[in-house]
Coordinates of C-alpha atoms and ligand atoms in Angstrom, one line a residue:
M18 CA 85.6 37.7 85.3
D19 CA 87.2 39.4 82.8
Y20 CA 86.2 38.1 78.9
E21 CA 88.4 39.4 75.5
T22 CA 85.0 40.2 73.8
I23 CA 82.4 41.2 76.2
L24 CA 82.3 44.0 79.7
V25 CA 80.0 42.4 82.3
E26 CA 78.7 44.5 84.8
Q27 CA 76.4 43.9 87.7
K28 CA 74.2 47.1 88.3
G29 CA 72.2 46.1 91.3
A30 CA 69.8 42.6 90.4
V31 CA 70.7 43.6 86.6
T32 CA 73.7 42.1 84.2
L33 CA 74.6 44.7 81.4
V34 CA 76.7 42.6 78.7
T35 CA 78.3 44.7 75.9
I36 CA 79.5 43.1 73.2
N37 CA 83.0 44.7 73.2
R38 CA 84.9 44.9 69.4
P39 CA 84.2 48.0 67.9
Q40 CA 87.2 48.1 65.6
A41 CA 85.5 45.0 64.2
L42 CA 81.6 46.8 64.4
N43 CA 81.2 44.1 67.3
A44 CA 81.1 41.2 64.9
L45 CA 80.1 37.9 66.4
N46 CA 83.2 35.6 66.2
S47 CA 83.2 32.4 68.1
Q48 CA 85.1 33.8 71.0
V49 CA 82.4 36.0 71.2
L50 CA 79.6 33.4 71.4
A51 CA 81.6 31.3 74.0
D52 CA 82.4 34.5 76.3
L53 CA 78.7 35.1 75.9
I54 CA 77.6 31.8 76.7
H55 CA 79.2 32.0 79.9
A56 CA 78.4 35.7 80.9
F57 CA 74.8 34.3 80.4
A58 CA 75.3 31.1 82.2
V59 CA 77.1 33.1 85.4
F60 CA 73.9 35.3 85.2
E61 CA 71.5 33.0 85.5
A62 CA 72.9 30.8 88.2
D63 CA 73.1 33.9 90.4
P64 CA 69.9 33.9 92.2
A65 CA 70.7 38.0 93.3
Q66 CA 70.5 38.9 89.0
R67 CA 67.1 39.1 87.6
C68 CA 67.4 40.2 84.3
A69 CA 70.1 41.6 81.9
V70 CA 70.2 43.6 79.0
L71 CA 72.9 42.9 75.8
T72 CA 74.2 46.0 73.9
G73 CA 77.0 46.7 72.0
S74 CA 80.1 49.3 72.4
G75 CA 80.6 51.9 70.3
D76 CA 77.6 54.1 68.9
K77 CA 77.9 52.8 65.2
A78 CA 77.4 49.1 65.9
F79 CA 75.3 46.6 68.4
A80 CA 76.4 43.5 66.1
A81 CA 76.9 43.5 62.6
G82 CA 76.6 40.3 61.7
A83 CA 78.6 36.8 62.1
D84 CA 82.6 37.5 61.5
I85 CA 83.0 37.2 57.8
K86 CA 86.5 37.2 57.8
E87 CA 86.1 34.6 60.4
M88 CA 84.0 32.3 58.2
A89 CA 85.9 33.0 54.6
D90 CA 88.4 30.5 54.9
K91 CA 86.7 27.9 56.9
P92 CA 85.9 24.5 55.1
G93 CA 82.4 23.9 53.6
A94 CA 82.6 21.1 55.2
D95 CA 83.2 22.3 58.6
F96 CA 79.8 24.2 59.0
Y97 CA 77.4 21.1 58.8
A98 CA 79.6 18.7 60.4
Q99 CA 80.0 21.7 64.0
D100 CA 76.7 22.3 63.6
F101 CA 77.6 26.1 63.0
F102 CA 75.2 28.5 64.8
A103 CA 73.5 25.7 66.9
D104 CA 74.9 27.1 69.8
W105 CA 73.4 30.0 69.8
T106 CA 69.4 29.2 70.6
S107 CA 70.7 25.9 72.4
K108 CA 73.2 27.2 75.2
L109 CA 72.2 30.9 75.0
V110 CA 68.7 31.1 74.4
K111 CA 67.6 28.1 76.0
A112 CA 69.7 28.1 78.6
T113 CA 68.5 31.1 79.9
R114 CA 65.1 31.4 81.5
K115 CA 65.9 34.9 83.4
P116 CA 64.3 37.8 81.0
W117 CA 67.1 39.6 79.0
I118 CA 66.8 43.0 76.8
A119 CA 68.4 44.0 73.8
A120 CA 70.0 47.5 74.1
V121 CA 70.0 47.8 69.7
N122 CA 72.7 51.4 69.6
G123 CA 73.3 50.8 65.9
F124 CA 73.8 48.5 63.3
A125 CA 72.1 45.3 63.7
L126 CA 72.6 43.1 60.3
G127 CA 72.8 39.5 59.8
G128 CA 74.0 37.6 63.2
G129 CA 73.3 40.9 65.2
C130 CA 69.6 41.0 64.2
E131 CA 69.3 37.5 65.4
V132 CA 70.8 38.1 68.2
A133 CA 68.7 41.1 68.7
M134 CA 65.6 39.0 68.1
M135 CA 67.1 35.9 70.4
A136 CA 66.6 38.9 73.3
D137 CA 62.7 38.5 74.8
F138 CA 62.5 42.0 73.3
I139 CA 64.4 44.8 71.8
I140 CA 64.6 48.3 72.8
A141 CA 66.0 50.1 69.9
A142 CA 68.3 53.4 69.6
D143 CA 66.6 56.2 66.9
T144 CA 69.7 55.0 65.3
A145 CA 69.6 51.6 64.9
R146 CA 69.1 49.6 61.8
F147 CA 68.3 46.3 61.2
G148 CA 68.7 43.8 58.3
Q149 CA 69.7 40.2 56.6
P150 CA 72.0 40.7 54.4
E151 CA 73.2 37.0 54.2
I152 CA 72.1 37.0 50.7
K153 CA 74.0 39.5 49.4
L154 CA 77.3 37.4 50.7
G155 CA 75.8 33.8 48.8
V156 CA 74.0 32.4 51.5
A157 CA 70.7 33.3 53.9
P158 CA 70.2 33.5 58.2
G159 CA 72.2 31.1 60.1
M160 CA 71.0 31.9 63.2
G161 CA 67.3 32.3 63.1
G162 CA 66.4 35.5 60.9
S163 CA 64.0 34.3 58.5
Q164 CA 62.1 32.4 61.5
R165 CA 62.0 34.9 64.2
L166 CA 62.2 37.5 61.7
T167 CA 59.6 35.9 60.2
R168 CA 56.8 35.7 63.4
A169 CA 58.0 39.5 64.4
V170 CA 57.2 41.3 61.4
G171 CA 55.4 38.9 59.2
K172 CA 55.9 37.4 55.7
A173 CA 55.6 40.4 53.6
K174 CA 58.3 42.4 55.2
A175 CA 60.6 39.5 56.4
M176 CA 60.7 38.5 52.6
D177 CA 61.6 42.0 51.6
M178 CA 64.3 42.1 54.0
C179 CA 65.8 38.4 53.1
L180 CA 65.5 38.9 49.6
T181 CA 67.0 42.3 49.3
G182 CA 69.3 42.9 52.0
R183 CA 67.8 46.1 52.3
M184 CA 68.1 48.0 55.8
M185 CA 65.2 49.3 58.2
D186 CA 65.6 51.9 60.3
A187 CA 64.2 52.3 63.8
A188 CA 61.0 53.3 63.3
E189 CA 60.0 51.0 60.4
A190 CA 61.5 48.4 63.1
E191 CA 58.9 49.7 65.9
R192 CA 55.6 50.0 63.3
G193 CA 56.4 46.0 62.1
G194 CA 56.5 45.3 65.6
L195 CA 60.4 44.2 65.9
V196 CA 61.3 46.6 68.6
S197 CA 59.0 47.5 71.4
R198 CA 60.1 50.9 72.3
V199 CA 62.8 53.7 70.2
V200 CA 64.4 55.8 72.5
P201 CA 67.4 58.3 71.8
L202 CA 70.6 57.3 71.2
A203 CA 72.0 58.9 74.0
D204 CA 69.0 57.5 77.2
L205 CA 69.0 54.0 75.3
V206 CA 71.3 52.2 78.0
A207 CA 69.8 54.0 80.6
E208 CA 66.1 53.2 79.4
A209 CA 66.7 49.6 79.0
L210 CA 68.3 49.2 82.2
K211 CA 65.7 51.1 83.6
A212 CA 63.3 48.6 82.1
A213 CA 65.3 45.2 83.6
E214 CA 65.1 47.1 86.8
A215 CA 61.3 47.4 86.5
I216 CA 61.4 43.4 85.4
A217 CA 64.1 42.9 88.1
A218 CA 61.9 44.2 90.7
M219 CA 59.0 41.8 90.1
P220 CA 57.9 38.4 91.7
P221 CA 60.8 36.2 90.0
L222 CA 58.9 33.0 89.4
A223 CA 56.1 35.1 87.8
A224 CA 59.0 36.7 85.6
L225 CA 60.0 33.1 84.5
A226 CA 56.4 31.8 84.2
N227 CA 55.3 35.4 81.5
K228 CA 58.6 34.7 79.6
E229 CA 57.8 31.2 79.0
L230 CA 54.0 31.8 78.6
V231 CA 54.9 34.6 75.9
N232 CA 57.3 32.3 74.1
A233 CA 55.2 28.8 74.2
A234 CA 52.9 31.2 71.7
F235 CA 55.3 30.7 69.7
E236 CA 55.4 26.8 69.3
T237 CA 51.6 25.8 70.5
T238 CA 48.7 25.5 69.5
L239 CA 46.1 28.2 70.5
D240 CA 44.1 25.7 72.5
Q241 CA 47.3 23.9 73.7
G242 CA 48.7 27.8 74.5
L243 CA 45.8 28.4 76.5
L244 CA 45.8 25.3 78.3
H245 CA 49.2 25.7 79.6
E246 CA 48.7 29.8 80.1
R247 CA 45.7 28.3 82.8
R248 CA 47.9 25.8 84.3
V249 CA 50.7 28.3 85.0
F250 CA 48.4 30.7 85.8
Q251 CA 46.9 28.2 89.1
I252 CA 50.6 27.0 89.7
L253 CA 51.8 30.6 90.5
A254 CA 48.0 31.2 92.3
A255 CA 49.9 28.6 95.2
T256 CA 53.5 30.6 95.8
A257 CA 53.9 32.5 98.2
D258 CA 54.4 35.6 95.8
K259 CA 50.7 35.1 95.1
A260 CA 49.3 35.3 98.3
E261 CA 52.0 38.4 99.0
G262 CA 51.4 40.2 95.7
M263 CA 47.4 40.2 96.1
A264 CA 47.7 41.4 100.2
A265 CA 50.3 44.2 99.5
F266 CA 47.3 45.1 96.5
V267 CA 44.3 45.2 99.6
E268 CA 46.7 46.8 102.0
K269 CA 47.9 49.5 99.1
R270 CA 51.7 48.9 99.9
A271 CA 54.8 47.3 97.9
G272 CA 55.1 43.8 97.6
V273 CA 58.4 41.7 99.1
W274 CA 59.3 38.6 97.3
Q275 CA 60.7 35.9 98.5
G276 CA 60.7 34.0 94.9
R277 CA 59.1 30.9 95.9
Ligands
LIG329 N1 82.5 40.6 59.8 C1 83.5 40.8 60.4 N2 84.6 42.2 59.9 C2 83.3 43.3 59.7 C3 81.7 43.0 59.7 C4 81.3 41.6 59.7 N3 80.0 41.1 59.4 N4 81.2 43.9 59.8 C5 82.2 45.2 59.4 N5 83.0 44.4 60.0 C6 84.8 45.1 60.0 C7 84.9 45.7 58.8 O1 85.8 44.9 57.7 C8 86.0 46.8 59.3 O2 87.0 46.2 59.3 P1 88.5 46.9 59.1 O3 88.4 48.4 59.4 O4 89.4 46.1 59.5 O5 88.4 47.0 57.0 C9 85.4 47.6 60.0 O6 84.8 46.6 60.3 C10 84.7 48.7 59.5 O7 83.3 48.0 58.7 P2 83.2 48.7 57.6 O8 84.4 49.5 57.2 O9 82.5 47.8 56.6 O10 82.2 50.1 57.9 P3 81.0 50.9 57.3 O11 80.6 52.0 57.7 O12 81.6 51.2 55.6 O13 80.0 49.8 57.0 C11 78.3 47.7 57.2 C12 78.9 49.2 57.6 C13 77.0 48.5 56.1 C14 77.4 47.6 58.8 C15 79.1 47.4 56.6 O14 80.5 46.8 57.6 C16 79.1 46.1 56.5 O15 78.1 45.7 55.8 N6 79.2 45.0 57.2 C17 78.9 43.3 56.8 C18 77.3 43.1 57.5 C19 76.7 41.8 56.7 O16 76.9 41.4 55.8 N7 76.2 40.7 57.5 C20 75.8 39.5 57.9 C21 76.9 38.6 58.0 S1 76.7 37.0 58.0 C22 75.7 36.2 58.9 O17 75.6 37.3 60.3 C23 75.1 35.0 58.9 C24 74.2 34.8 59.6 O18 73.1 34.8 59.4 C25 74.1 34.5 61.3

């Protein structure tokens, strides 16, 4: 299917989604949101697709934020009435149980940083720059920046970023735990696809479960989280893929997964 603001390619079991508004530094307007929700729903529904990568077109930006031009003249009350930004979490993050990776190829500012943090992990180009500059516009993060950034890098750096609006480069983002790996810009998409292919080759139920468990760590007490983890382990132990995975290890061969 053709979209107005994104490109979608299937590469084997991996879906590559590219935000494609380079002239606006891939700013996230409502059409980008609608297109991403649709593309991720298609990815989620297709059993042959096991992992996705989200990146931005061009070398300059992953996404430079929510579209300021779209928001500038919007009547104030509409933001509240429409619960503006709510669909990013409810229709994209929560609706996607399969793993996906953000490949950040330049500026990831405001909503751009927030969308990257919605991914299961971030692989950054060495040119990537992260920031929550909303304060300079008289607002604050609205798509998770104050919450997900604080959980990722802790209070000191999150406060610094949100209050000064300064950018973090890729090296600082990796040191702070915001990104999992930094790679040369020229290798970014290939490296992200390689990571996605490795995930896509895993037993599919175990991939869903591992994602769910790590995310649960942000929502629960240690005791509840440990109980949840044991129960999920015990459920996975009853799957055909567990029997195959352990047999394949013992027999020194690759496992063949059934997803059940
Ligand atoms: N919304 C709409 N358009 C944007 C945009 C955005 N967030 N960011 C960049 N653009 C547009 C520019 O208006 C410009 O368009 P024109 O050529 O038509 O003028 C084009 O992209 C190129 O941008 P610049 O000329 O500004 O490029 P630069 O290299 O000089 O600067 C930049 C790059 C530092 C990223 C700068 O564009 C910038 O500061 N962008 C805004 C960043 C920002 O404030 N993001 C937060 C938005 S609010 C938000 O996201 C709320 C939330 O929490 C969800």
